[in-house]
XYZ file of N, CA, C and O in Angstrom:
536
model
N 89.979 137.058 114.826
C 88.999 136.011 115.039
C 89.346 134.774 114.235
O 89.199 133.605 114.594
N 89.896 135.286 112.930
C 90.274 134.018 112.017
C 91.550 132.929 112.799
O 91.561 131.702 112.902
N 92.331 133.738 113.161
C 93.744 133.104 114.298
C 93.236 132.407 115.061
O 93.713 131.279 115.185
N 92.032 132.808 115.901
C 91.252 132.379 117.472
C 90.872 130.787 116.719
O 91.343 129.724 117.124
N 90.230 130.882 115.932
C 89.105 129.729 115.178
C 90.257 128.915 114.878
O 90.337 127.844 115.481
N 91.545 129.353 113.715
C 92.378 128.076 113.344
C 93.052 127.455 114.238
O 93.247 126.243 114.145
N 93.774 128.594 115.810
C 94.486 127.383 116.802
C 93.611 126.849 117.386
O 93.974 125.806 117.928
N 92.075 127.238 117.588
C 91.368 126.256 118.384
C 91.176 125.129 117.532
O 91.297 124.047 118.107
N 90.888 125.090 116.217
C 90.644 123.789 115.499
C 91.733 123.150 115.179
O 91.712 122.030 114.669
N 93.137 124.008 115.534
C 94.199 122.868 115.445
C 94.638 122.315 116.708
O 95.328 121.296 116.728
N 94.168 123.116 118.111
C 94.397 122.454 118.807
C 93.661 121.107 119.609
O 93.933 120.359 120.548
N 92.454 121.320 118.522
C 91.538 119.929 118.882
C 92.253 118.870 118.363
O 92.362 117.765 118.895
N 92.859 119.309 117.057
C 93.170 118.130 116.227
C 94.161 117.896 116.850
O 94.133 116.671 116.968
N 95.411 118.412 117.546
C 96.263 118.343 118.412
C 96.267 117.354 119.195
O 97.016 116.381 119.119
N 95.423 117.552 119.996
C 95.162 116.561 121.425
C 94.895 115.202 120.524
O 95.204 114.194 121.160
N 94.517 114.998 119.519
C 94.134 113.457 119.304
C 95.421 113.144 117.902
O 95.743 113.857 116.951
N 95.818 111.991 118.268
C 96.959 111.457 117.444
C 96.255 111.073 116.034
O 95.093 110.750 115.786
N 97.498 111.245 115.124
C 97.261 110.816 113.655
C 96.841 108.995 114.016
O 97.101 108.601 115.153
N 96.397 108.293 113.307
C 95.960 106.897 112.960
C 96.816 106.008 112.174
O 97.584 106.640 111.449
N 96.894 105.074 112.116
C 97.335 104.374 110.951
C 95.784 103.776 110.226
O 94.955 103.145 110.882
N 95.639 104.100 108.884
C 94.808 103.706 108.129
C 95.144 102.691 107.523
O 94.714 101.570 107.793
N 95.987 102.959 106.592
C 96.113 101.782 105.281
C 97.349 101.325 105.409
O 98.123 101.848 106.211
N 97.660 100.402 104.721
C 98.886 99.808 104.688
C 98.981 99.508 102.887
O 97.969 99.478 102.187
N 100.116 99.345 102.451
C 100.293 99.386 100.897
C 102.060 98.662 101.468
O 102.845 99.360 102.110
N 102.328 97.403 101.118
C 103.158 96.667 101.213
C 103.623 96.729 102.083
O 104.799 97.051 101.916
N 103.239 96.526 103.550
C 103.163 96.299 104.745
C 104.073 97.915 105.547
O 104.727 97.853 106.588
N 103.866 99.175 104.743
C 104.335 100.185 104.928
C 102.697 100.961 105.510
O 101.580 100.828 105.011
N 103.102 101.718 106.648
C 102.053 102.532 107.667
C 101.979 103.929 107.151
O 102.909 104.733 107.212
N 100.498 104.215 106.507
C 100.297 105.331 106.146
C 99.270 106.568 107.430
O 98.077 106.284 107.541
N 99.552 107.239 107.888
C 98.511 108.111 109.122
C 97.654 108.802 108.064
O 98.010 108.921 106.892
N 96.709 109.168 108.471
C 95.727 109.855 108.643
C 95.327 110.864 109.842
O 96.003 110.621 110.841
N 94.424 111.917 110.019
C 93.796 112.381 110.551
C 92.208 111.808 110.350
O 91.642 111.611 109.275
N 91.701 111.616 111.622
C 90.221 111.360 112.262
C 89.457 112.877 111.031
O 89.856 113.906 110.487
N 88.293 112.125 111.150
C 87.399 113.772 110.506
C 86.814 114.592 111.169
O 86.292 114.157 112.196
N 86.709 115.633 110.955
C 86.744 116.825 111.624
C 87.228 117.092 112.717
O 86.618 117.707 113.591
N 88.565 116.604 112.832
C 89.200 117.154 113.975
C 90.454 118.167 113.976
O 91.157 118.606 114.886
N 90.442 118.423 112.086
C 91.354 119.532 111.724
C 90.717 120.846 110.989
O 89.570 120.928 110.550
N 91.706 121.833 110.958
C 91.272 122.660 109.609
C 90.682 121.651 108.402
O 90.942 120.500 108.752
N 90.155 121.656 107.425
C 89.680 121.008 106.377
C 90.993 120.936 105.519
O 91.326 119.789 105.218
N 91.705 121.835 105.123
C 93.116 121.697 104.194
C 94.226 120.696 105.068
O 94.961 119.951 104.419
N 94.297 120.720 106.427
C 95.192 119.905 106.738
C 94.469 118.409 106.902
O 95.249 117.459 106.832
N 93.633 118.227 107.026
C 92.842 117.022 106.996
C 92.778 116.126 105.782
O 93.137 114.955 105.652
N 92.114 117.149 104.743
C 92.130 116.811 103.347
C 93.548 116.162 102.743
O 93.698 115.053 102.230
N 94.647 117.326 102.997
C 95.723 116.914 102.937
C 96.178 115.366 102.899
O 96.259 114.445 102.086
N 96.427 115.628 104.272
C 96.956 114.141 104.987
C 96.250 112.660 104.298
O 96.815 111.729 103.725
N 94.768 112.879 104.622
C 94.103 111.831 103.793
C 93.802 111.567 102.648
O 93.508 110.439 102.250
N 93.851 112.886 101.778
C 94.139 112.407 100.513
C 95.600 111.788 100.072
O 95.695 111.013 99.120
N 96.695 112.197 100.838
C 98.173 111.457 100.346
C 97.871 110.131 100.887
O 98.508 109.235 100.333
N 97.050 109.746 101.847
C 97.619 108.196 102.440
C 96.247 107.489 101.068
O 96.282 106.394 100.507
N 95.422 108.364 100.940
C 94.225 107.426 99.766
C 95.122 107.395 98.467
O 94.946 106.410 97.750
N 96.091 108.358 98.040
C 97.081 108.375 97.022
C 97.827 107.597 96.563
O 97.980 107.310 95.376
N 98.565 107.032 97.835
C 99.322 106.324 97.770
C 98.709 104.759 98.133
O 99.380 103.732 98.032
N 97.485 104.812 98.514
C 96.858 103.644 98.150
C 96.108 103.280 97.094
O 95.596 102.172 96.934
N 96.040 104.204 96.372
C 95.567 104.324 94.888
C 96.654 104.103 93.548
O 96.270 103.836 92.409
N 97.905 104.255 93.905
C 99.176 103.758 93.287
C 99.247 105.372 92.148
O 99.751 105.557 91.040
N 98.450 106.317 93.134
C 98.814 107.621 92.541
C 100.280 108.383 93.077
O 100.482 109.463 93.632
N 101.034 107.466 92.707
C 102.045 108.031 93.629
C 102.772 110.150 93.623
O 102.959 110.875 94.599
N 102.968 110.455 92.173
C 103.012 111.766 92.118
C 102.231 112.635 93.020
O 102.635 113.340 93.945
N 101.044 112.451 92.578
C 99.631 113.292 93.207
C 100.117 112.611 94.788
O 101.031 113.393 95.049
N 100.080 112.004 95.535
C 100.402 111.697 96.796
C 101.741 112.638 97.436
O 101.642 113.125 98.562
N 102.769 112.798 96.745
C 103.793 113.070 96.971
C 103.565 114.562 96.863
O 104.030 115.279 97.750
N 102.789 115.176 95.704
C 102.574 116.548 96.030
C 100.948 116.843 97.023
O 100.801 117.996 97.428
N 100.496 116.427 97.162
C 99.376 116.441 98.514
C 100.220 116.557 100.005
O 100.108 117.433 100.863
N 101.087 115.372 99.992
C 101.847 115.593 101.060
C 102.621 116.754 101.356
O 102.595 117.274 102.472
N 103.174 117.102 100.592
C 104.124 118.408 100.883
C 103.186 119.627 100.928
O 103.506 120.592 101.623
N 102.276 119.629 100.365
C 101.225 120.721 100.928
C 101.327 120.245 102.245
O 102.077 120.883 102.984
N 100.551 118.950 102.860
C 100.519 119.364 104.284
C 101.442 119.536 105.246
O 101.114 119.701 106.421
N 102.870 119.512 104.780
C 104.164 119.748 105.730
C 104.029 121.238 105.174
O 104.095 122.030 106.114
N 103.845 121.923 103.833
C 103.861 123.495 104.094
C 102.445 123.947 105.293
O 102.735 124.722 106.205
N 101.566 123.626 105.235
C 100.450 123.768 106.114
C 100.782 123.995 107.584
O 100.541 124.958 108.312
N 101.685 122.315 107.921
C 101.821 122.550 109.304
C 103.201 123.443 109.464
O 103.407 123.639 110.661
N 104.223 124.053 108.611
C 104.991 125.030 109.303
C 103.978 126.123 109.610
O 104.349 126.692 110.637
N 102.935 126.611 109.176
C 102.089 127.471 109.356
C 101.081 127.716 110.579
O 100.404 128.699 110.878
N 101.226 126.514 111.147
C 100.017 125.604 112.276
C 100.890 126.040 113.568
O 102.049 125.902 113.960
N 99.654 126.659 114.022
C 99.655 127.217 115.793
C 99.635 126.753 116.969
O 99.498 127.412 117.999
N 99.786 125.467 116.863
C 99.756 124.226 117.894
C 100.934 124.171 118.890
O 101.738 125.096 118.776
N 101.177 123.267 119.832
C 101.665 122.523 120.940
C 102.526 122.503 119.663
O 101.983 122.274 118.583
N 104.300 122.813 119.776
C 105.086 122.747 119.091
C 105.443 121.166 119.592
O 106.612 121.139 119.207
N 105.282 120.233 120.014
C 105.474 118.841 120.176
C 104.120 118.354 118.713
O 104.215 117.960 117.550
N 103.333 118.580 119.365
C 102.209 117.905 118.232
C 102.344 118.392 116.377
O 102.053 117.817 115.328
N 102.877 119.595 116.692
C 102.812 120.254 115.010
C 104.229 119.175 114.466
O 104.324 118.710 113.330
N 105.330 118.932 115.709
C 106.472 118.076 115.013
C 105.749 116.740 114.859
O 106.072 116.220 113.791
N 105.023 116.126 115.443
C 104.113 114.348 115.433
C 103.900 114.660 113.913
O 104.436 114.092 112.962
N 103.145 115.522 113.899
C 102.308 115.676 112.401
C 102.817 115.786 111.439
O 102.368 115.346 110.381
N 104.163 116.561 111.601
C 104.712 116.759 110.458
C 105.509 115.666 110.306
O 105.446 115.242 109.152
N 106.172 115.096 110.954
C 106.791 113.522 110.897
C 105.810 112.769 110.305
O 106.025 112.003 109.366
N 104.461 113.005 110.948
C 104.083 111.811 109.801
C 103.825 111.840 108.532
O 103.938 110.889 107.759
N 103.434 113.039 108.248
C 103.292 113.635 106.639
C 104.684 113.252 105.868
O 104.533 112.650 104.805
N 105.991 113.527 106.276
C 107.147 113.217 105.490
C 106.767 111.611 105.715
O 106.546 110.978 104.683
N 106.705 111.130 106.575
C 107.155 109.749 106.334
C 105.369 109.388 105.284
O 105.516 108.795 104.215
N 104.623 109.587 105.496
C 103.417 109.545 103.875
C 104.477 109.656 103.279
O 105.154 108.703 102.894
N 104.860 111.325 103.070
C 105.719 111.448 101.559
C 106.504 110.696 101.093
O 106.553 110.592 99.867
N 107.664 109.672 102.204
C 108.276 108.960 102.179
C 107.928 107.727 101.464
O 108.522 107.351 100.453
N 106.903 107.079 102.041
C 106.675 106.072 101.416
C 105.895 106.160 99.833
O 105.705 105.100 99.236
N 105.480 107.424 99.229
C 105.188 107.800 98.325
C 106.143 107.393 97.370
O 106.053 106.523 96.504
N 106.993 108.089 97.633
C 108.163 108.618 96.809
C 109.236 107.378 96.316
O 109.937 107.303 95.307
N 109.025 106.270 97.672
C 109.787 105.045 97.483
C 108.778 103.920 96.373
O 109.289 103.121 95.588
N 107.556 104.085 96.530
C 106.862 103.575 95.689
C 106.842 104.124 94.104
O 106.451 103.459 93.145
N 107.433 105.702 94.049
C 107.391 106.067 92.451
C 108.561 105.992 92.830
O 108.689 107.047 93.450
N 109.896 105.254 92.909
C 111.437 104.828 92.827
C 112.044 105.953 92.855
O 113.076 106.138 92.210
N 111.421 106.979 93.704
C 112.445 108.042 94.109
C 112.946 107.861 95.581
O 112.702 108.660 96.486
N 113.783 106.545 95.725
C 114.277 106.175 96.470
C 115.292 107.147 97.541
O 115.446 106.941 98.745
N 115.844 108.117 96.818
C 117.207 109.115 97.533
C 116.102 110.268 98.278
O 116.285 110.786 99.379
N 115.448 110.401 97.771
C 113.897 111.396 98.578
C 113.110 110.504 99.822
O 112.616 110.857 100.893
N 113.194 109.658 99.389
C 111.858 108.790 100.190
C 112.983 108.302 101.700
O 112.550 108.166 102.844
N 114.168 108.152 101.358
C 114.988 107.931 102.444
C 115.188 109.323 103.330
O 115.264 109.245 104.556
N 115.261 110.464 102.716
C 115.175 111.598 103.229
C 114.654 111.938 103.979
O 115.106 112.447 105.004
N 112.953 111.667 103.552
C 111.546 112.248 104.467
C 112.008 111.051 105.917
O 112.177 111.364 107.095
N 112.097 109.870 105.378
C 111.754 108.610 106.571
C 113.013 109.088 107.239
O 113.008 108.968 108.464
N 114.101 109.609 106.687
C 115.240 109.463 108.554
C 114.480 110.966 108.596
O 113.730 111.088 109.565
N 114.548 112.017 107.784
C 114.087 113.061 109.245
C 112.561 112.850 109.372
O 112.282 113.974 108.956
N 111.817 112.510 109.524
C 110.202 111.848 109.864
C 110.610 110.874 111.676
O 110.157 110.882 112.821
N 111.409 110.365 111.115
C 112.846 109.632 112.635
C 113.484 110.239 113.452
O 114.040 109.825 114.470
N 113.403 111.525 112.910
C 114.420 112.458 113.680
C 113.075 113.219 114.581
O 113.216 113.637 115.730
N 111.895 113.285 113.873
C 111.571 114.433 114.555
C 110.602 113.846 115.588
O 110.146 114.468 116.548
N 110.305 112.366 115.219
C 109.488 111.746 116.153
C 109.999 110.437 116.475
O 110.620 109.711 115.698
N 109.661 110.155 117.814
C 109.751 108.566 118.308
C 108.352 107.934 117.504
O 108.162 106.778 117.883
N 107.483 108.323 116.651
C 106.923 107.322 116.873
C 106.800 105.723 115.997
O 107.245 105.584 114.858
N 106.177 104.701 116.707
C 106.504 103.170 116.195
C 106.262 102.898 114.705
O 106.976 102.143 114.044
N 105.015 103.685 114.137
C 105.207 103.515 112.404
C 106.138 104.554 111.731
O 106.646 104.278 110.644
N 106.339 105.545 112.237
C 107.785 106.510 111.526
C 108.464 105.365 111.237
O 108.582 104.797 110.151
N 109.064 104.969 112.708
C 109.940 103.862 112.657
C 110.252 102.684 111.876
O 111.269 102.237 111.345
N 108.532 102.177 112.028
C 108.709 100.927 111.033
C 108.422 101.133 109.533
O 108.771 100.320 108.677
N 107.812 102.191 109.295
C 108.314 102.591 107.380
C 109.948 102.524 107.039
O 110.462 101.971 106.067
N 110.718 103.355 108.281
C 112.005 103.394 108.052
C 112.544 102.100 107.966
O 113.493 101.866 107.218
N 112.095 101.361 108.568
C 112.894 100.051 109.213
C 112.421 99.639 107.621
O 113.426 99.710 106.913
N 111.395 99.291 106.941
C 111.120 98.548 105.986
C 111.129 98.624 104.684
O 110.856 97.805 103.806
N 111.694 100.383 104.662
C 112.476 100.966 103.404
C 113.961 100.244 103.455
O 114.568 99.937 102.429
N 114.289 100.095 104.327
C 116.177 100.084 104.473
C 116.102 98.847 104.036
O 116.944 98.576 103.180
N 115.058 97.629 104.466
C 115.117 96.484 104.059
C 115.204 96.180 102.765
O 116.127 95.609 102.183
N 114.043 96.652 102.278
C 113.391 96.731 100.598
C 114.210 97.368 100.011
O 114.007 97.207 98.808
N 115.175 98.120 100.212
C 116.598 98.634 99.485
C 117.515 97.911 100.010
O 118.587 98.304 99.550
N 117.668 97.078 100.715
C 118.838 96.505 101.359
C 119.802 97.128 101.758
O 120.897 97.001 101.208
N 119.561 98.129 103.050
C 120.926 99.148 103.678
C 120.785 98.369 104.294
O 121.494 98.234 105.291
């Protein structure tokens, strides 16, 4: 019954796309909508993008990687569990470039790139490479 309850509440959260909330030097942080996840993957996600808009960068960077361990765990549309988890690395990403762990933060953003087309993956990547000058 516990299985039945978590893919149905992940597959609600499924059907509806992460957000862009905040921005912190013109870098795109997602979110999840409320209550449209488990509470730990929700919490997750939005506490790293409030983290990293809080200039908590550590605490952001480990929030995030909880929710990429979360979603290897997540019972979803194997397309949507990869959206999600792309966007969580690229959070982590831009975390990590903000506490000058630059060789990490490039990491999350190309595979966050790899695993999704989507346009803010993209443009964190695009605006790390700048702000380091690759």
């Amino acid at each position: 019954m516990k299985t039945l309850i978590k893919t149905i509440a992940l597959s609600s959260l499924l059907t509806c796309s992460a957000a862009a909330m905040a921005e912190q030097s013109d870098y795109k942080l997602m979110v999840i909508e409320t209550a449209t996840a488990p509470q730990p993957l929700e919490q997750s996600f939005n506490s790293c993008a409030l983290n990293v808009k809080s200039k908590n960068y550590a605490e952001a960077e480990a929030i995030c990687t909880q929710a990429i361990a979360l979603l290897k765990d997540a019972d979803g549309p194997k397309f949507k569990v990869r959206q999600l988890t792309s966007f969580a690395l690229s959070n982590r990403g831009v975390a990590r470039l903000k506490a000058n762990n630059d060789t990490g933060a490039l990491a999350d953003l190309y595979e966050a790139a790899k695993m999704s087309s989507s346009t803010m993956v993209s443009h964190n990547l695009t605006r790390a490479k700048e702000e380091l000058s690759l």
